[in-house]
Short mmCIF file of C-alpha atoms and ligand atoms in Angstrom, two decimals:
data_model
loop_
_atom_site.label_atom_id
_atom_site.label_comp_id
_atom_site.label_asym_id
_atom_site.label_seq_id
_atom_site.Cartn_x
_atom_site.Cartn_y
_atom_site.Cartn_z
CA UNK G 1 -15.09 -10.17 -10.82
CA UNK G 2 -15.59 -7.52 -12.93
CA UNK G 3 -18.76 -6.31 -11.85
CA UNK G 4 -21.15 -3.29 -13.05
CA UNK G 5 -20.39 0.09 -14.97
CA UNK G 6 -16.25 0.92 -15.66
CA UNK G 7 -15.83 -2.55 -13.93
CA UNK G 8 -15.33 -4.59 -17.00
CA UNK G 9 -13.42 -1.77 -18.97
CA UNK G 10 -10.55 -1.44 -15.78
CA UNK G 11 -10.44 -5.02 -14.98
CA UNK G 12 -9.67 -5.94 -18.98
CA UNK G 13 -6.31 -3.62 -18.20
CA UNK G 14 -5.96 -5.34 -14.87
CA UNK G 15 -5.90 -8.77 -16.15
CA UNK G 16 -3.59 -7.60 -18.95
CA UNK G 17 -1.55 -6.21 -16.53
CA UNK G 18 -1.42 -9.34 -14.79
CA UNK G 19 -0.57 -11.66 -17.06
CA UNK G 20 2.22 -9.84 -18.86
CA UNK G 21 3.76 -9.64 -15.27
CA UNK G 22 2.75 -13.63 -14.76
CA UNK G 23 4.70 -14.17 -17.94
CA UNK G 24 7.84 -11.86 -16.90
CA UNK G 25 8.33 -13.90 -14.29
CA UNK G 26 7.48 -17.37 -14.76
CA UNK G 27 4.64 -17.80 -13.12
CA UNK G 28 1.11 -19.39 -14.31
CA UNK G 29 -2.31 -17.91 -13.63
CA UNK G 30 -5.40 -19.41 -13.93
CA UNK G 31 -8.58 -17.24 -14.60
CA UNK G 32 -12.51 -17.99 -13.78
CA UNK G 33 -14.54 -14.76 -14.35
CA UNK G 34 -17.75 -14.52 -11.70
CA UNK G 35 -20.88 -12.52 -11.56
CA UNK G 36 -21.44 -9.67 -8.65
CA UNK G 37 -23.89 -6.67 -8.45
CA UNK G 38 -26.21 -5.05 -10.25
CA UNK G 39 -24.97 -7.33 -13.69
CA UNK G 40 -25.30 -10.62 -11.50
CA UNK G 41 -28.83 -9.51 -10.02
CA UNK G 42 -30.06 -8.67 -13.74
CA UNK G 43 -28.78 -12.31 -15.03
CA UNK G 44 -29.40 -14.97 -11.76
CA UNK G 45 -31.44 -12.52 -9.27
CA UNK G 46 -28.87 -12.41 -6.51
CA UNK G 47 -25.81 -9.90 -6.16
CA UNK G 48 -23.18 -12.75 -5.13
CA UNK G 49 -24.40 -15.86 -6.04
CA UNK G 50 -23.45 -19.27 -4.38
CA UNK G 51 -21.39 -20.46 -7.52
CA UNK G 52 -19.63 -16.69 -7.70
CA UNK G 53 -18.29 -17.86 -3.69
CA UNK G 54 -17.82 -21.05 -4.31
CA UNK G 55 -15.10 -20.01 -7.29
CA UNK G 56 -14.08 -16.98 -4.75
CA UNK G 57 -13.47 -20.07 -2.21
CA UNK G 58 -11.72 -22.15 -4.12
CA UNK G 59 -8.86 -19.56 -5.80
CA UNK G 60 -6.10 -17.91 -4.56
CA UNK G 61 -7.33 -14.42 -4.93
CA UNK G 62 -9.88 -12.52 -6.11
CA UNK G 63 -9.72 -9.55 -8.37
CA UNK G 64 -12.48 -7.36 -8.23
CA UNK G 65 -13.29 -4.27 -9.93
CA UNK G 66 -16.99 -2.04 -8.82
CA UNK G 67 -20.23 -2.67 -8.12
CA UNK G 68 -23.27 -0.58 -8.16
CA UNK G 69 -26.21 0.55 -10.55
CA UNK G 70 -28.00 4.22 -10.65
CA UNK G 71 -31.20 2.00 -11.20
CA UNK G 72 -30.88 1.39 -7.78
CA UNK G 73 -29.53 4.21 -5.90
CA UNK G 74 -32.62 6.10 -6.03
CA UNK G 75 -34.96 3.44 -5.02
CA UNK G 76 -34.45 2.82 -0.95
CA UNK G 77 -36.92 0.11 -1.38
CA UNK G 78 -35.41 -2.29 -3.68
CA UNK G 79 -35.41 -5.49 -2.48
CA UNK G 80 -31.75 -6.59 -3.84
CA UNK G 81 -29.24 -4.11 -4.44
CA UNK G 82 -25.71 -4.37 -6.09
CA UNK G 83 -23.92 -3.33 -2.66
CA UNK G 84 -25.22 -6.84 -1.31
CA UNK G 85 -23.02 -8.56 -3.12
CA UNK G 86 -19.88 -6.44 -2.23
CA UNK G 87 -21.21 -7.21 1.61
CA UNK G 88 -21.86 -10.59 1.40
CA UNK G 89 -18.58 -11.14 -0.31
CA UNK G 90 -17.05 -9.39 2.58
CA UNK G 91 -18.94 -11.50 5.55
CA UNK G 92 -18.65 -14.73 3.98
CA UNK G 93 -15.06 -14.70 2.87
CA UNK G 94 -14.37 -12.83 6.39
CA UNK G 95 -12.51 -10.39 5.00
CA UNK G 96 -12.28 -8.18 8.31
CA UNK G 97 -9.23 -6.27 7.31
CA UNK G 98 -9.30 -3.63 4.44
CA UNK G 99 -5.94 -2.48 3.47
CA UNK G 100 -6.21 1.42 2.11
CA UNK G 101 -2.71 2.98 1.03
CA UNK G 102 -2.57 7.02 0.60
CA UNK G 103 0.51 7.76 -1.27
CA UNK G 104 0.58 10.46 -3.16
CA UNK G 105 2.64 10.58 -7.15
CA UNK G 106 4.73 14.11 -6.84
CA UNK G 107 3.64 14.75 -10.48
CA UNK G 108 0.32 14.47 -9.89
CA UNK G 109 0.31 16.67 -6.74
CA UNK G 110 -0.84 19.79 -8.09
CA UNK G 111 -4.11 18.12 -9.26
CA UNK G 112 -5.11 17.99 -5.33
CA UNK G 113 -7.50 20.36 -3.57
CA UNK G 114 -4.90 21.03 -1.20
CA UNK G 115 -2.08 23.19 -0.72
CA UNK G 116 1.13 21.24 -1.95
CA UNK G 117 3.27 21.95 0.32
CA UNK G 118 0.88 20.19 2.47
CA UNK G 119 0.52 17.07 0.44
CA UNK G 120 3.64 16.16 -1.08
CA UNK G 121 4.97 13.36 0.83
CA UNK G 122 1.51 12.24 2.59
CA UNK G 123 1.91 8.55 3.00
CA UNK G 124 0.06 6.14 5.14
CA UNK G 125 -2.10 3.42 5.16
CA UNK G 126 -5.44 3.50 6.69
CA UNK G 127 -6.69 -0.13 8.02
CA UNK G 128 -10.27 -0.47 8.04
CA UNK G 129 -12.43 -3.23 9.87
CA UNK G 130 -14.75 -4.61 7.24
CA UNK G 131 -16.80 -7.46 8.78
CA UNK G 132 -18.75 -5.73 11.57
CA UNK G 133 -20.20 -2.60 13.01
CA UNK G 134 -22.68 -0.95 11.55
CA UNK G 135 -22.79 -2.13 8.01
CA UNK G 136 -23.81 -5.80 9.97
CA UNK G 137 -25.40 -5.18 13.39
CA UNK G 138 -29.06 -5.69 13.94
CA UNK G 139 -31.02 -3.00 11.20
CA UNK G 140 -34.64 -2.53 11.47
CA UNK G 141 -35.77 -1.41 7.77
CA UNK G 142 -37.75 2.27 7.42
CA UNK G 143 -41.27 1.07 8.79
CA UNK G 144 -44.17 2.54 11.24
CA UNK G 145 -43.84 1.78 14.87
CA UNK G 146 -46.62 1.55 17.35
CA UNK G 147 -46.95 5.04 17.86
CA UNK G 148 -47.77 5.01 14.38
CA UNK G 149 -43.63 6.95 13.69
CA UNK G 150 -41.56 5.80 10.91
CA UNK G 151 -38.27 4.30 11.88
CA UNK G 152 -35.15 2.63 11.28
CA UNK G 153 -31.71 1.71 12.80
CA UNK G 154 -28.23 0.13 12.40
CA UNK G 155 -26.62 -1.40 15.40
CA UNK G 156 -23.28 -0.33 15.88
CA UNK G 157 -21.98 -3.91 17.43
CA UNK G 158 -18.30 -4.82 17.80
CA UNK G 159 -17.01 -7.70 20.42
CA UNK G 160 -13.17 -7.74 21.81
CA UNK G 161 -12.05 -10.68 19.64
CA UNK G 162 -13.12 -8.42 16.42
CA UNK G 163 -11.78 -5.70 17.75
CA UNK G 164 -8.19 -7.23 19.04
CA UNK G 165 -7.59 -8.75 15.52
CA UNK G 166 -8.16 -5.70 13.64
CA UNK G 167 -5.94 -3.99 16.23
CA UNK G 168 -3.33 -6.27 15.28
CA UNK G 169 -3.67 -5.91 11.91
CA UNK G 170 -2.72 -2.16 12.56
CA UNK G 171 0.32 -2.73 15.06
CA UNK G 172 1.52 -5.29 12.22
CA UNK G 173 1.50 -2.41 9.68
CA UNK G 174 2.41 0.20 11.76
CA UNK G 175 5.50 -1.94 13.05
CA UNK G 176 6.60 -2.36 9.15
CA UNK G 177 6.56 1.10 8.77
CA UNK G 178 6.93 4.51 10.56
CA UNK G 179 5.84 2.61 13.64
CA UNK G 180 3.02 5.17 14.66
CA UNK G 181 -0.57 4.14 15.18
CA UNK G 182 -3.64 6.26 15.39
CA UNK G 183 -7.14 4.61 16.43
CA UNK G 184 -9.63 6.57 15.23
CA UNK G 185 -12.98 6.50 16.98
CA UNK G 186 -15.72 8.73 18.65
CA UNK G 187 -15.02 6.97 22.49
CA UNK G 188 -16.23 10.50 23.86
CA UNK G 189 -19.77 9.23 22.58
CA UNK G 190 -20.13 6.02 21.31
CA UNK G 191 -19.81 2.72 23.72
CA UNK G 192 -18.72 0.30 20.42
CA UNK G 193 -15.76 3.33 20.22
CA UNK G 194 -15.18 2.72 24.41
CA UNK G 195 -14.50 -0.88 23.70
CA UNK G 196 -12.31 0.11 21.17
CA UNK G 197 -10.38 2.06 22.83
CA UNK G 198 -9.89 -0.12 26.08
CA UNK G 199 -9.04 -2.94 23.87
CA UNK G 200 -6.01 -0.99 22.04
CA UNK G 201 -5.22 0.67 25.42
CA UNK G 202 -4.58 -3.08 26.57
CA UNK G 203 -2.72 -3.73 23.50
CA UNK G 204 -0.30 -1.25 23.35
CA UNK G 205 2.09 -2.54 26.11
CA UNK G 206 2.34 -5.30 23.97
CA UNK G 207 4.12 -2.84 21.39
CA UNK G 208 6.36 -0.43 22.93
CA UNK G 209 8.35 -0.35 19.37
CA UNK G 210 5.10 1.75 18.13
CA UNK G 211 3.48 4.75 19.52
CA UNK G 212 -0.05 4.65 19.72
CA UNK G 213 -2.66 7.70 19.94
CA UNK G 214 -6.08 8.12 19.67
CA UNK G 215 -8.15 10.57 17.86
CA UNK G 216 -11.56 11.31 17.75
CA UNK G 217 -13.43 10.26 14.00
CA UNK G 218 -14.11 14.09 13.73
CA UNK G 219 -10.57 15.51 14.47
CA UNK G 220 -8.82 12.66 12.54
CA UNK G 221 -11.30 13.98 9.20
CA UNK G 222 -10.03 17.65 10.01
CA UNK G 223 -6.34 16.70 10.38
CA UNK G 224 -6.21 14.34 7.24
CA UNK G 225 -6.83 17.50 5.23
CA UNK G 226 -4.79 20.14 7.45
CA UNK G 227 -1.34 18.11 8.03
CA UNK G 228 -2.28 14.26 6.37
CA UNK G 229 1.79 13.94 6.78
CA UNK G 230 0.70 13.58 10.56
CA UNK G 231 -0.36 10.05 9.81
CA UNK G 232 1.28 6.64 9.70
CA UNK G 233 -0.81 3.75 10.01
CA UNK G 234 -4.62 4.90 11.01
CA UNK G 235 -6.96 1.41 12.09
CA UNK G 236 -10.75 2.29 12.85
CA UNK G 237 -13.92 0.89 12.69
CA UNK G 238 -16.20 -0.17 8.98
CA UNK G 239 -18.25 3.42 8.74
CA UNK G 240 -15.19 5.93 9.81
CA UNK G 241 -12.89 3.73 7.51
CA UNK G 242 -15.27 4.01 4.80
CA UNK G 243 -16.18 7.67 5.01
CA UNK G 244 -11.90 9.15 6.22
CA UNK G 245 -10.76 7.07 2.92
CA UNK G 246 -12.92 8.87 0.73
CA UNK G 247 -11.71 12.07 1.74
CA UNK G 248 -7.93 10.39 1.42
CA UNK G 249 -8.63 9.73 -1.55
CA UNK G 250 -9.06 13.14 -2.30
CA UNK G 251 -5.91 14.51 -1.54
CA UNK G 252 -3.92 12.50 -4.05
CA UNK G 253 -6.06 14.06 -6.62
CA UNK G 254 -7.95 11.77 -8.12
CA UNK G 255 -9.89 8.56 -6.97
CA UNK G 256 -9.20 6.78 -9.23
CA UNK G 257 -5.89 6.21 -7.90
CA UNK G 258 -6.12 3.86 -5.15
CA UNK G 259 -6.05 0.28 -4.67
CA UNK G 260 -6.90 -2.08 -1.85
CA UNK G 261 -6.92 -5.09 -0.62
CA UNK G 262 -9.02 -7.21 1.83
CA UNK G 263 -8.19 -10.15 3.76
CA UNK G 264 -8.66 -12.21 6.15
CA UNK G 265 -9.57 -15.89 6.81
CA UNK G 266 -10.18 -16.98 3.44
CA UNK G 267 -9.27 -15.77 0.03
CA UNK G 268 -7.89 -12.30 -0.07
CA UNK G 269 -9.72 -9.83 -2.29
CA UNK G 270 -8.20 -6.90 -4.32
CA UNK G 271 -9.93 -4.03 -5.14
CA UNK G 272 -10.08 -0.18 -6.25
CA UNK G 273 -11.57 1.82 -3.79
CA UNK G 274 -13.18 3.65 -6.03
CA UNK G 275 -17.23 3.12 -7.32
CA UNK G 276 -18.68 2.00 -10.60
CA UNK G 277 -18.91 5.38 -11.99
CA UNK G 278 -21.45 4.93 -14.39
CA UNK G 279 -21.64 8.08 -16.12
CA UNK G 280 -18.10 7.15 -17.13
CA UNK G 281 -19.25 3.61 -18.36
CA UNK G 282 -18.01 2.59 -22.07
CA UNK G 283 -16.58 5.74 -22.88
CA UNK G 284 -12.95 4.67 -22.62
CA UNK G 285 -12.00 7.47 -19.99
CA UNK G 286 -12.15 5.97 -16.49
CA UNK G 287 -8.66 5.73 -15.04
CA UNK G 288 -7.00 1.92 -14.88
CA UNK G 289 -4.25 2.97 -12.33
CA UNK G 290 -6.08 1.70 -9.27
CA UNK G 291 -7.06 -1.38 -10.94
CA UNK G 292 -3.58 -2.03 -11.85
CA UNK G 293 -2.11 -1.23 -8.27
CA UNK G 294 -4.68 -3.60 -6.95
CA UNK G 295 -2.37 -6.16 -9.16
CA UNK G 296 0.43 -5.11 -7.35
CA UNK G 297 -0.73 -5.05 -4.23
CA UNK G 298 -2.28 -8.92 -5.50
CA UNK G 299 1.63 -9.99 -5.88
CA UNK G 300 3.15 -8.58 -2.79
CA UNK G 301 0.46 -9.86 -0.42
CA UNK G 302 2.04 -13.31 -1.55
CA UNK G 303 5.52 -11.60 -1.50
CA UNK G 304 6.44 -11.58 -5.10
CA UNK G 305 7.82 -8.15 -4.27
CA UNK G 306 10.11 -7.52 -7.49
CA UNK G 307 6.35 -7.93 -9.34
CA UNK G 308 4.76 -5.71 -7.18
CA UNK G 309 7.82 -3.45 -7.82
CA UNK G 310 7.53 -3.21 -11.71
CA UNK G 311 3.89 -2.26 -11.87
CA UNK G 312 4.40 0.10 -9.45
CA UNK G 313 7.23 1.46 -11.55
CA UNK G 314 5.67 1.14 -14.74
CA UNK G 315 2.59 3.51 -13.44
CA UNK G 316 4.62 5.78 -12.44
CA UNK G 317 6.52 5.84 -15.42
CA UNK G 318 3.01 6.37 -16.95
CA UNK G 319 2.54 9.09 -15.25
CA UNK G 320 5.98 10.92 -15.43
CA UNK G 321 5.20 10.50 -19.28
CA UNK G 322 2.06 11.87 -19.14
CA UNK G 323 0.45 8.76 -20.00
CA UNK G 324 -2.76 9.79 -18.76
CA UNK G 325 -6.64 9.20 -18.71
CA UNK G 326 -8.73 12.50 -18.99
CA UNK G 327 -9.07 13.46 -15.62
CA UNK G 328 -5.53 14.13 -14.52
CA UNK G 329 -4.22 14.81 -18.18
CA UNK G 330 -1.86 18.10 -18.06
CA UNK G 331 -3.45 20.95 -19.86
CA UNK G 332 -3.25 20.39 -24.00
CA UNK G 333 -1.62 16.93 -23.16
CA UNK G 334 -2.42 13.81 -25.74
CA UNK G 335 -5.82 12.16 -25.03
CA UNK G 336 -5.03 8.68 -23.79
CA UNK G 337 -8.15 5.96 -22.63
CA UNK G 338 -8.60 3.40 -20.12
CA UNK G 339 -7.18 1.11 -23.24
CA UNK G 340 -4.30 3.23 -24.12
CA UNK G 341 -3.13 3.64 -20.43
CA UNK G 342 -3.16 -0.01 -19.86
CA UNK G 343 -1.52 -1.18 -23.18
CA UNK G 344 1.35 1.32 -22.33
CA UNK G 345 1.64 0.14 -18.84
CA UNK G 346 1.62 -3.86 -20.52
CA UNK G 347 4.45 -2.53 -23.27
CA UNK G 348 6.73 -0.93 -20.66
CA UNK G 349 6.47 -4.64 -18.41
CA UNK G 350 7.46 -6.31 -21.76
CA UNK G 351 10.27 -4.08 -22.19
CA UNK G 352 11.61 -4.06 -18.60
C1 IPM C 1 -16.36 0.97 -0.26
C2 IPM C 1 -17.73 1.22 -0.81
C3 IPM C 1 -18.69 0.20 -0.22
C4 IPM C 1 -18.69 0.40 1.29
C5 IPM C 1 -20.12 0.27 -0.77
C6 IPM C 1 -20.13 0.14 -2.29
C7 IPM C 1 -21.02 -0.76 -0.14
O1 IPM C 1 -18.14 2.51 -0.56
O2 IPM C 1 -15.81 -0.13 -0.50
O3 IPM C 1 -15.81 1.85 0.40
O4 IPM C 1 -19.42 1.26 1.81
O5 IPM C 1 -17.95 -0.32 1.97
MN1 MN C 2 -16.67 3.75 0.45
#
């Protein structure tokens, strides 16, 4: 699913990626393309159309690139917008767990609006609920009330069971790893956070192995930029997972860096977390990386780990060569594109 503005330009490098890794190692992938967003709105009127699930239902995986038009971002009273697509993709796959890795490339370091010293060696993984909460309680569209007041709201609803698998989700990771946990909520405030935070109190017996804290969503977004080596394995709710990886995002120095991947109970999807960046749209300069690392992280989600491995190296061979699209390009380097990035990255799997 390639999807609206750089979509189709960093999913053309994905795929090529793909394949030439498919081919490495003996494997054969089959392809169906499907229409999301603003591009599937324009041609069949509805951001995820039925036949675009039924092919989502019926593969393995699903590679998807951006969605999202400007036609629509200033218009809060459009009917359909691109971002429906992304959501309904989300519910009806029940994707509830969205997999966000922060690692930071040591040669890229420098391009980060913090201190070095600071980043260099941030790692950790921040595991966002995607099914619930906000983005799918109850919402009451802008609209006057009986006192004749214009209003709206979001629900903020979460139950146990959503909550508990999510939770485990984030011991799973955090057990793989540095074996630290950090919920992230706002339980001094909200009662969705209070559940939250009773549930993973209940849990945590279950996991001695791992240390668990808790942070509130305001002091986790202060400490991800003071000390982000603090963190491990962070698991909170859809709207603080959406709005702390954004500002991880940040610290690597570019977004354009970071894969993800969502699963759940049916077909995993992988994804940049990154926008549609329109501005950027058929001018050959949006970065490919995340795109590509979503391939990786495509492979070792069904444990072909030496694949995952050799994408991963061949970016940051990229990079170390200063292989680079526009945006993190060392001063007077060569220009390279979306194009050129991902044909080296294809040439250096061929070589391997
Ligand atoms: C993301 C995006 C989406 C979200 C938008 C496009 C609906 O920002 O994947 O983080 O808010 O979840
Ligand atoms: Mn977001």
């Amino acid at each position: 699913m390639a999807g609206d503005g750089i979509g189709p330009e960093i999913m053309e490098q994905g795929v090529a990626v793909l394949s030439a890794v498919a081919e490495k190692f003996g494997h054969e992938v089959s392809y169906k393309e499907a229409l999301c967003g603003a591009h599937a709105i324009d041609e069949v009127g509805d951001p995820f159309p039925e036949e675009t699930f039924q092919a989502c239902e019926e593969a393995d995986a699903v590679l998807f690139a951006s969605v999202g038009d400007p036609k629509f971002d200033n218009n809060p009273s459009a009917k359909v917008r691109p971002e429906q697509g992304l959501l309904a993709m989300r519910k009806k796959l029940g994707l509830y767990a969205n997999i966000r890795p922060v690692e930071t490339f040591d040669c890229l370091v420098h391009k980060s609006p913090l201190k070095d010293e600071l980043v260099r060696g941030a790692d950790f993984v921040c595991i966002r609920e995607l099914t619930g909460g906000m983005y799918f309680g109850k919402k009451q569209e802008p609209a006057v009330n009986a006192d004749g007041v214009e209003d709206a709201l979001d629900t903020n609803y979460y139950s146990r069971p959503e909550v508990e698998r999510i939770l485990r989700v984030g011991y799973q990771y955090a057990r793989a790893r540095r074996k630290h946990l950090t919920v992230v909520d706002k339980a001094n405030v909200l009662a969705s956070s209070r559940l939250w935070r009773k549930v993973a109190q209940e849990m945590m017996g279950e996991y001695p192995d791992v240390t668990t804290d808790f942070m509130y969503v305001d002091n986790a977004a202060m400490r991800m930029i003071q000390d982000p080596r603090f963190f491990d394995v962070i698991v909170t709710e859809n709207t603080f997972g959406d709005i702390l990886t954004d500002e991880g995002s940040c610290i690597t120095g570019s977004m354009g860096l970071l894969p993800s991947a969502s699963t759940g109970s049916s077909t995993p999807v992988f994804e940049p977390i990154h926008g549609s960046w329109p501005q950027g749209k058929g001018l050959n300069i949006a970065n490919p990386l995340a795109q590509i690392l979503s391939v990786a992280m495509l492979f070792e989600y069904f444990d072909l780990k030496n694949e995952g491995k050799l994408i991963r190296e061949a970016v940051n061979a990229s990079l170390d060569q200063n292989v680079r699209t526009p945006e993190i390009q060392v001063e007077g380097g060569e220009k390279y594109g979306t194009k050129e990035v991902g044909a080296w990255i294809v040439d250096y799997i061929k070589r391997a």
